[in-house]
mmCIF file of C-alpha atoms in Angstrom:
data_model
loop_
_atom_site.group_PDB
_atom_site.id
_atom_site.type_symbol
_atom_site.label_atom_id
_atom_site.label_comp_id
_atom_site.label_asym_id
_atom_site.label_seq_id
_atom_site.Cartn_x
_atom_site.Cartn_y
_atom_site.Cartn_z
ATOM 1 C CA UNK A 1 84.450 111.326 134.851
ATOM 2 C CA UNK A 2 88.305 113.365 133.828
ATOM 3 C CA UNK A 3 89.874 109.651 134.203
ATOM 4 C CA UNK A 4 86.847 107.834 132.196
ATOM 5 C CA UNK A 5 87.509 110.472 129.640
ATOM 6 C CA UNK A 6 91.819 110.247 129.702
ATOM 7 C CA UNK A 7 91.201 105.781 128.851
ATOM 8 C CA UNK A 8 88.752 107.025 125.933
ATOM 9 C CA UNK A 9 91.271 108.988 124.439
ATOM 10 C CA UNK A 10 93.770 106.641 125.052
ATOM 11 C CA UNK A 11 91.924 104.000 123.084
ATOM 12 C CA UNK A 12 90.802 106.589 120.436
ATOM 13 C CA UNK A 13 94.478 106.090 119.529
ATOM 14 C CA UNK A 14 95.817 103.064 119.749
ATOM 15 C CA UNK A 15 92.418 102.272 117.752
ATOM 16 C CA UNK A 16 93.485 104.043 114.945
ATOM 17 C CA UNK A 17 96.982 102.616 115.782
ATOM 18 C CA UNK A 18 96.305 98.764 114.888
ATOM 19 C CA UNK A 19 94.002 100.088 112.259
ATOM 20 C CA UNK A 20 97.635 101.657 110.265
ATOM 21 C CA UNK A 21 99.456 98.850 111.080
ATOM 22 C CA UNK A 22 96.335 97.125 109.177
ATOM 23 C CA UNK A 23 96.317 98.727 106.527
ATOM 24 C CA UNK A 24 100.287 98.801 106.416
ATOM 25 C CA UNK A 25 100.393 94.992 106.585
ATOM 26 C CA UNK A 26 97.342 94.379 103.349
ATOM 27 C CA UNK A 27 99.753 96.237 101.215
ATOM 28 C CA UNK A 28 102.825 93.508 102.871
ATOM 29 C CA UNK A 29 99.695 90.513 101.742
ATOM 30 C CA UNK A 30 99.033 92.026 97.801
ATOM 31 C CA UNK A 31 102.700 92.170 97.579
ATOM 32 C CA UNK A 32 103.980 89.445 98.681
ATOM 33 C CA UNK A 33 100.873 87.345 96.729
ATOM 34 C CA UNK A 34 101.809 89.359 93.225
ATOM 35 C CA UNK A 35 105.553 88.759 93.648
ATOM 36 C CA UNK A 36 104.621 85.221 94.482
ATOM 37 C CA UNK A 37 102.519 84.429 91.021
ATOM 38 C CA UNK A 38 104.773 86.471 89.317
ATOM 39 C CA UNK A 39 107.304 83.861 90.183
ATOM 40 C CA UNK A 40 104.948 81.024 90.228
ATOM 41 C CA UNK A 41 104.615 82.411 86.238
ATOM 42 C CA UNK A 42 108.319 82.415 85.081
ATOM 43 C CA UNK A 43 108.653 78.720 86.871
ATOM 44 C CA UNK A 44 106.428 77.552 84.300
ATOM 45 C CA UNK A 45 107.420 79.808 81.459
ATOM 46 C CA UNK A 46 111.250 78.036 81.290
ATOM 47 C CA UNK A 47 110.456 74.375 83.186
ATOM 48 C CA UNK A 48 106.735 73.559 80.514
ATOM 49 C CA UNK A 49 102.827 73.976 81.384
ATOM 50 C CA UNK A 50 102.494 70.932 82.261
ATOM 51 C CA UNK A 51 106.052 70.534 84.291
ATOM 52 C CA UNK A 52 104.838 72.967 86.856
ATOM 53 C CA UNK A 53 101.516 72.196 88.716
ATOM 54 C CA UNK A 54 98.655 69.918 90.358
ATOM 55 C CA UNK A 55 99.878 66.898 88.673
ATOM 56 C CA UNK A 56 103.163 66.438 89.832
ATOM 57 C CA UNK A 57 101.515 66.853 93.440
ATOM 58 C CA UNK A 58 102.158 63.588 95.685
ATOM 59 C CA UNK A 59 99.219 63.290 97.166
ATOM 60 C CA UNK A 60 99.703 59.906 99.163
ATOM 61 C CA UNK A 61 103.157 61.028 101.385
ATOM 62 C CA UNK A 62 101.721 65.226 101.524
ATOM 63 C CA UNK A 63 101.979 67.415 104.519
ATOM 64 C CA UNK A 64 102.014 70.727 105.918
ATOM 65 C CA UNK A 65 104.943 72.206 105.704
ATOM 66 C CA UNK A 66 102.464 75.423 108.752
ATOM 67 C CA UNK A 67 99.980 75.012 111.181
ATOM 68 C CA UNK A 68 98.175 77.760 112.788
ATOM 69 C CA UNK A 69 97.782 77.843 116.706
ATOM 70 C CA UNK A 70 95.459 79.663 118.395
ATOM 71 C CA UNK A 71 95.534 80.520 122.146
ATOM 72 C CA UNK A 72 92.847 80.543 124.854
ATOM 73 C CA UNK A 73 91.300 83.521 124.783
ATOM 74 C CA UNK A 74 91.700 85.462 128.772
ATOM 75 C CA UNK A 75 89.978 87.803 130.060
ATOM 76 C CA UNK A 76 92.216 91.327 128.599
ATOM 77 C CA UNK A 77 93.608 89.504 125.160
ATOM 78 C CA UNK A 78 91.873 87.121 122.475
ATOM 79 C CA UNK A 79 93.090 84.835 120.924
ATOM 80 C CA UNK A 80 95.994 84.918 119.260
ATOM 81 C CA UNK A 81 97.237 83.187 115.431
ATOM 82 C CA UNK A 82 100.591 81.625 114.970
ATOM 83 C CA UNK A 83 102.586 79.880 112.352
ATOM 84 C CA UNK A 84 104.969 77.006 113.273
ATOM 85 C CA UNK A 85 106.392 75.518 110.914
ATOM 86 C CA UNK A 86 108.470 73.010 110.429
ATOM 87 C CA UNK A 87 111.878 72.168 108.820
ATOM 88 C CA UNK A 88 111.737 70.884 105.578
ATOM 89 C CA UNK A 89 113.240 66.627 105.577
ATOM 90 C CA UNK A 90 116.745 67.363 103.553
ATOM 91 C CA UNK A 91 117.315 63.855 101.226
ATOM 92 C CA UNK A 92 118.817 61.435 101.377
ATOM 93 C CA UNK A 93 120.708 59.753 97.836
ATOM 94 C CA UNK A 94 121.178 55.947 98.012
ATOM 95 C CA UNK A 95 124.591 54.562 96.913
ATOM 96 C CA UNK A 96 125.377 54.555 93.287
ATOM 97 C CA UNK A 97 125.516 50.422 91.575
ATOM 98 C CA UNK A 98 126.708 49.257 88.993
ATOM 99 C CA UNK A 99 125.328 47.498 86.635
ATOM 100 C CA UNK A 100 125.805 43.589 86.009
ATOM 101 C CA UNK A 101 123.990 40.962 83.878
ATOM 102 C CA UNK A 102 124.617 36.828 84.721
ATOM 103 C CA UNK A 103 124.338 34.290 83.401
ATOM 104 C CA UNK A 104 123.959 30.959 84.756
ATOM 105 C CA UNK A 105 126.058 28.506 82.966
ATOM 106 C CA UNK A 106 123.649 25.831 81.137
ATOM 107 C CA UNK A 107 122.926 28.555 79.642
ATOM 108 C CA UNK A 108 126.057 29.081 78.229
ATOM 109 C CA UNK A 109 126.736 26.425 77.769
ATOM 110 C CA UNK A 110 124.765 25.429 74.878
ATOM 111 C CA UNK A 111 125.788 29.267 73.558
ATOM 112 C CA UNK A 112 128.747 28.900 70.134
ATOM 113 C CA UNK A 113 132.410 29.439 71.055
ATOM 114 C CA UNK A 114 131.789 32.534 68.358
ATOM 115 C CA UNK A 115 128.457 33.715 70.272
ATOM 116 C CA UNK A 116 130.681 33.570 74.001
ATOM 117 C CA UNK A 117 133.304 36.171 72.598
ATOM 118 C CA UNK A 118 130.769 38.332 71.521
ATOM 119 C CA UNK A 119 128.795 38.481 74.914
ATOM 120 C CA UNK A 120 133.010 38.897 76.589
ATOM 121 C CA UNK A 121 133.704 42.022 74.937
ATOM 122 C CA UNK A 122 130.365 43.556 75.840
ATOM 123 C CA UNK A 123 131.207 42.508 80.037
ATOM 124 C CA UNK A 124 134.357 44.527 78.999
ATOM 125 C CA UNK A 125 132.864 46.989 77.797
ATOM 126 C CA UNK A 126 130.057 47.730 80.734
ATOM 127 C CA UNK A 127 132.544 47.419 83.114
ATOM 128 C CA UNK A 128 134.592 50.175 81.204
ATOM 129 C CA UNK A 129 131.701 52.311 81.568
ATOM 130 C CA UNK A 130 129.096 51.171 84.657
ATOM 131 C CA UNK A 131 125.437 52.459 84.348
ATOM 132 C CA UNK A 132 124.693 54.276 87.284
ATOM 133 C CA UNK A 133 121.202 53.807 88.757
ATOM 134 C CA UNK A 134 118.421 56.271 89.394
ATOM 135 C CA UNK A 135 118.951 58.064 92.490
ATOM 136 C CA UNK A 136 115.985 57.215 94.810
ATOM 137 C CA UNK A 137 115.307 59.646 96.597
ATOM 138 C CA UNK A 138 114.088 60.075 100.297
ATOM 139 C CA UNK A 139 111.718 62.912 100.916
ATOM 140 C CA UNK A 140 110.331 62.673 104.591
ATOM 141 C CA UNK A 141 111.273 60.221 107.054
ATOM 142 C CA UNK A 142 108.175 59.273 108.163
ATOM 143 C CA UNK A 143 109.201 58.856 112.302
ATOM 144 C CA UNK A 144 110.135 62.696 112.575
ATOM 145 C CA UNK A 145 107.939 65.159 113.703
ATOM 146 C CA UNK A 146 109.719 67.983 112.872
ATOM 147 C CA UNK A 147 110.535 67.775 109.547
ATOM 148 C CA UNK A 148 107.355 67.858 105.960
ATOM 149 C CA UNK A 149 108.737 67.119 102.576
ATOM 150 C CA UNK A 150 109.779 70.158 100.325
ATOM 151 C CA UNK A 151 107.164 70.345 97.870
ATOM 152 C CA UNK A 152 110.264 72.006 95.770
ATOM 153 C CA UNK A 153 111.462 68.587 95.977
ATOM 154 C CA UNK A 154 108.187 67.192 93.641
ATOM 155 C CA UNK A 155 108.731 69.679 90.569
ATOM 156 C CA UNK A 156 112.888 67.855 90.689
ATOM 157 C CA UNK A 157 115.857 68.132 92.516
ATOM 158 C CA UNK A 158 116.888 70.926 90.702
ATOM 159 C CA UNK A 159 114.383 73.739 90.114
ATOM 160 C CA UNK A 160 114.925 76.704 88.458
ATOM 161 C CA UNK A 161 115.464 80.125 91.144
ATOM 162 C CA UNK A 162 112.023 81.338 91.017
ATOM 163 C CA UNK A 163 110.319 78.547 91.729
ATOM 164 C CA UNK A 164 112.380 78.721 95.017
ATOM 165 C CA UNK A 165 111.512 82.508 94.864
ATOM 166 C CA UNK A 166 108.108 82.402 94.298
ATOM 167 C CA UNK A 167 108.029 79.271 96.972
ATOM 168 C CA UNK A 168 109.414 82.492 99.963
ATOM 169 C CA UNK A 169 107.467 84.973 99.039
ATOM 170 C CA UNK A 170 104.332 82.704 100.409
ATOM 171 C CA UNK A 171 105.725 81.774 103.105
ATOM 172 C CA UNK A 172 105.504 84.568 103.984
ATOM 173 C CA UNK A 173 102.582 85.961 103.002
ATOM 174 C CA UNK A 174 100.618 83.397 105.392
ATOM 175 C CA UNK A 175 103.684 84.866 108.272
ATOM 176 C CA UNK A 176 101.289 88.029 107.369
ATOM 177 C CA UNK A 177 97.871 86.205 106.877
ATOM 178 C CA UNK A 178 98.550 85.630 110.804
ATOM 179 C CA UNK A 179 99.161 89.200 111.807
ATOM 180 C CA UNK A 180 96.631 91.130 109.729
ATOM 181 C CA UNK A 181 94.519 88.119 112.079
ATOM 182 C CA UNK A 182 95.426 88.813 115.138
ATOM 183 C CA UNK A 183 95.461 92.777 114.396
ATOM 184 C CA UNK A 184 91.180 92.586 112.770
ATOM 185 C CA UNK A 185 90.748 91.243 116.773
ATOM 186 C CA UNK A 186 92.650 94.000 117.816
ATOM 187 C CA UNK A 187 90.596 96.489 115.952
ATOM 188 C CA UNK A 188 87.660 94.956 117.378
ATOM 189 C CA UNK A 189 88.163 95.253 121.125
ATOM 190 C CA UNK A 190 89.230 98.613 120.551
ATOM 191 C CA UNK A 191 85.978 99.153 118.455
ATOM 192 C CA UNK A 192 83.965 97.170 121.778
ATOM 193 C CA UNK A 193 86.380 99.304 124.316
ATOM 194 C CA UNK A 194 86.294 103.332 122.405
ATOM 195 C CA UNK A 195 82.050 101.367 122.135
ATOM 196 C CA UNK A 196 81.937 101.144 126.307
ATOM 197 C CA UNK A 197 83.986 103.915 127.154
ATOM 198 C CA UNK A 198 81.635 106.762 125.320
ATOM 199 C CA UNK A 199 78.860 104.707 126.514
ATOM 200 C CA UNK A 200 80.264 105.349 130.034
ATOM 201 C CA UNK A 201 80.686 109.001 129.660
ATOM 202 C CA UNK A 202 76.849 109.346 128.089
ATOM 203 C CA UNK A 203 75.589 108.108 131.676
ATOM 204 C CA UNK A 204 78.673 110.271 134.458
ATOM 205 C CA UNK A 205 77.313 113.132 131.196
ATOM 206 C CA UNK A 206 73.377 112.548 132.311
ATOM 207 C CA UNK A 207 73.786 112.007 135.824
ATOM 208 C CA UNK A 208 76.203 115.598 136.053
ATOM 209 C CA UNK A 209 73.676 116.691 133.718
ATOM 210 C CA UNK A 210 70.374 116.289 136.503
ATOM 211 C CA UNK A 211 72.339 116.917 139.422
ATOM 212 C CA UNK A 212 73.078 120.766 138.274
ATOM 213 C CA UNK A 213 69.676 121.221 137.385
ATOM 214 C CA UNK A 214 68.587 119.817 141.493
ATOM 215 C CA UNK A 215 71.459 122.000 142.649
ATOM 216 C CA UNK A 216 69.241 125.385 140.684
ATOM 217 C CA UNK A 217 66.100 124.362 141.472
ATOM 218 C CA UNK A 218 67.086 123.663 145.695
ATOM 219 C CA UNK A 219 69.306 127.564 144.522
ATOM 220 C CA UNK A 220 66.037 129.936 144.460
ATOM 221 C CA UNK A 221 65.190 128.369 147.724
ATOM 222 C CA UNK A 222 67.645 129.079 149.554
ATOM 223 C CA UNK A 223 67.274 132.691 148.603
ATOM 224 C CA UNK A 224 63.896 132.546 149.278
ATOM 225 C CA UNK A 225 64.218 131.926 152.797
ATOM 226 C CA UNK A 226 66.946 135.063 152.912
#
């Protein structure tokens, strides 16, 4: 009886401690989501309403940077949710190249000397001021399973700090969501354990009452015999 009461007291304390942690995590989640949406709205204001939206999503190469793993429930513990994150792929830039105009001898033979002089002068000017071609960005190496393309690159290479801060807030929000899920599972296990111990305590109290009643019924008989 005393052991059951002690376990019940410990479980009730654990239940309220878990409930307190759960409320704190929910407040953190609300803070991260509020800050993330606020930073996102500031980035959209600075870059333009159409510059930050679903039109910039790379639907062909989209890959999740965070995945949720669920462990198998054990006898004492239930399922545990964990976040596994992949590293952002590094941006690979191609080597810059100069534009070059190649003309065949046959096409130049039909040109007048004046046109040739103009074209030669133009080629010399082009050589003095080379035109750098647009550098192609390789956002993700398909052979590397431990990396994923950074979603910020969908909106450009030089994104405003507010957009990066908003991404950080949403990343932290995912971590908090998993923590809330684990705390809710722990809270439910504590509740069921408290219910079981309470029922066990009532059974023991009932047995103790019945035994005392039987002893009281026997005691008058014993006194009369004497």
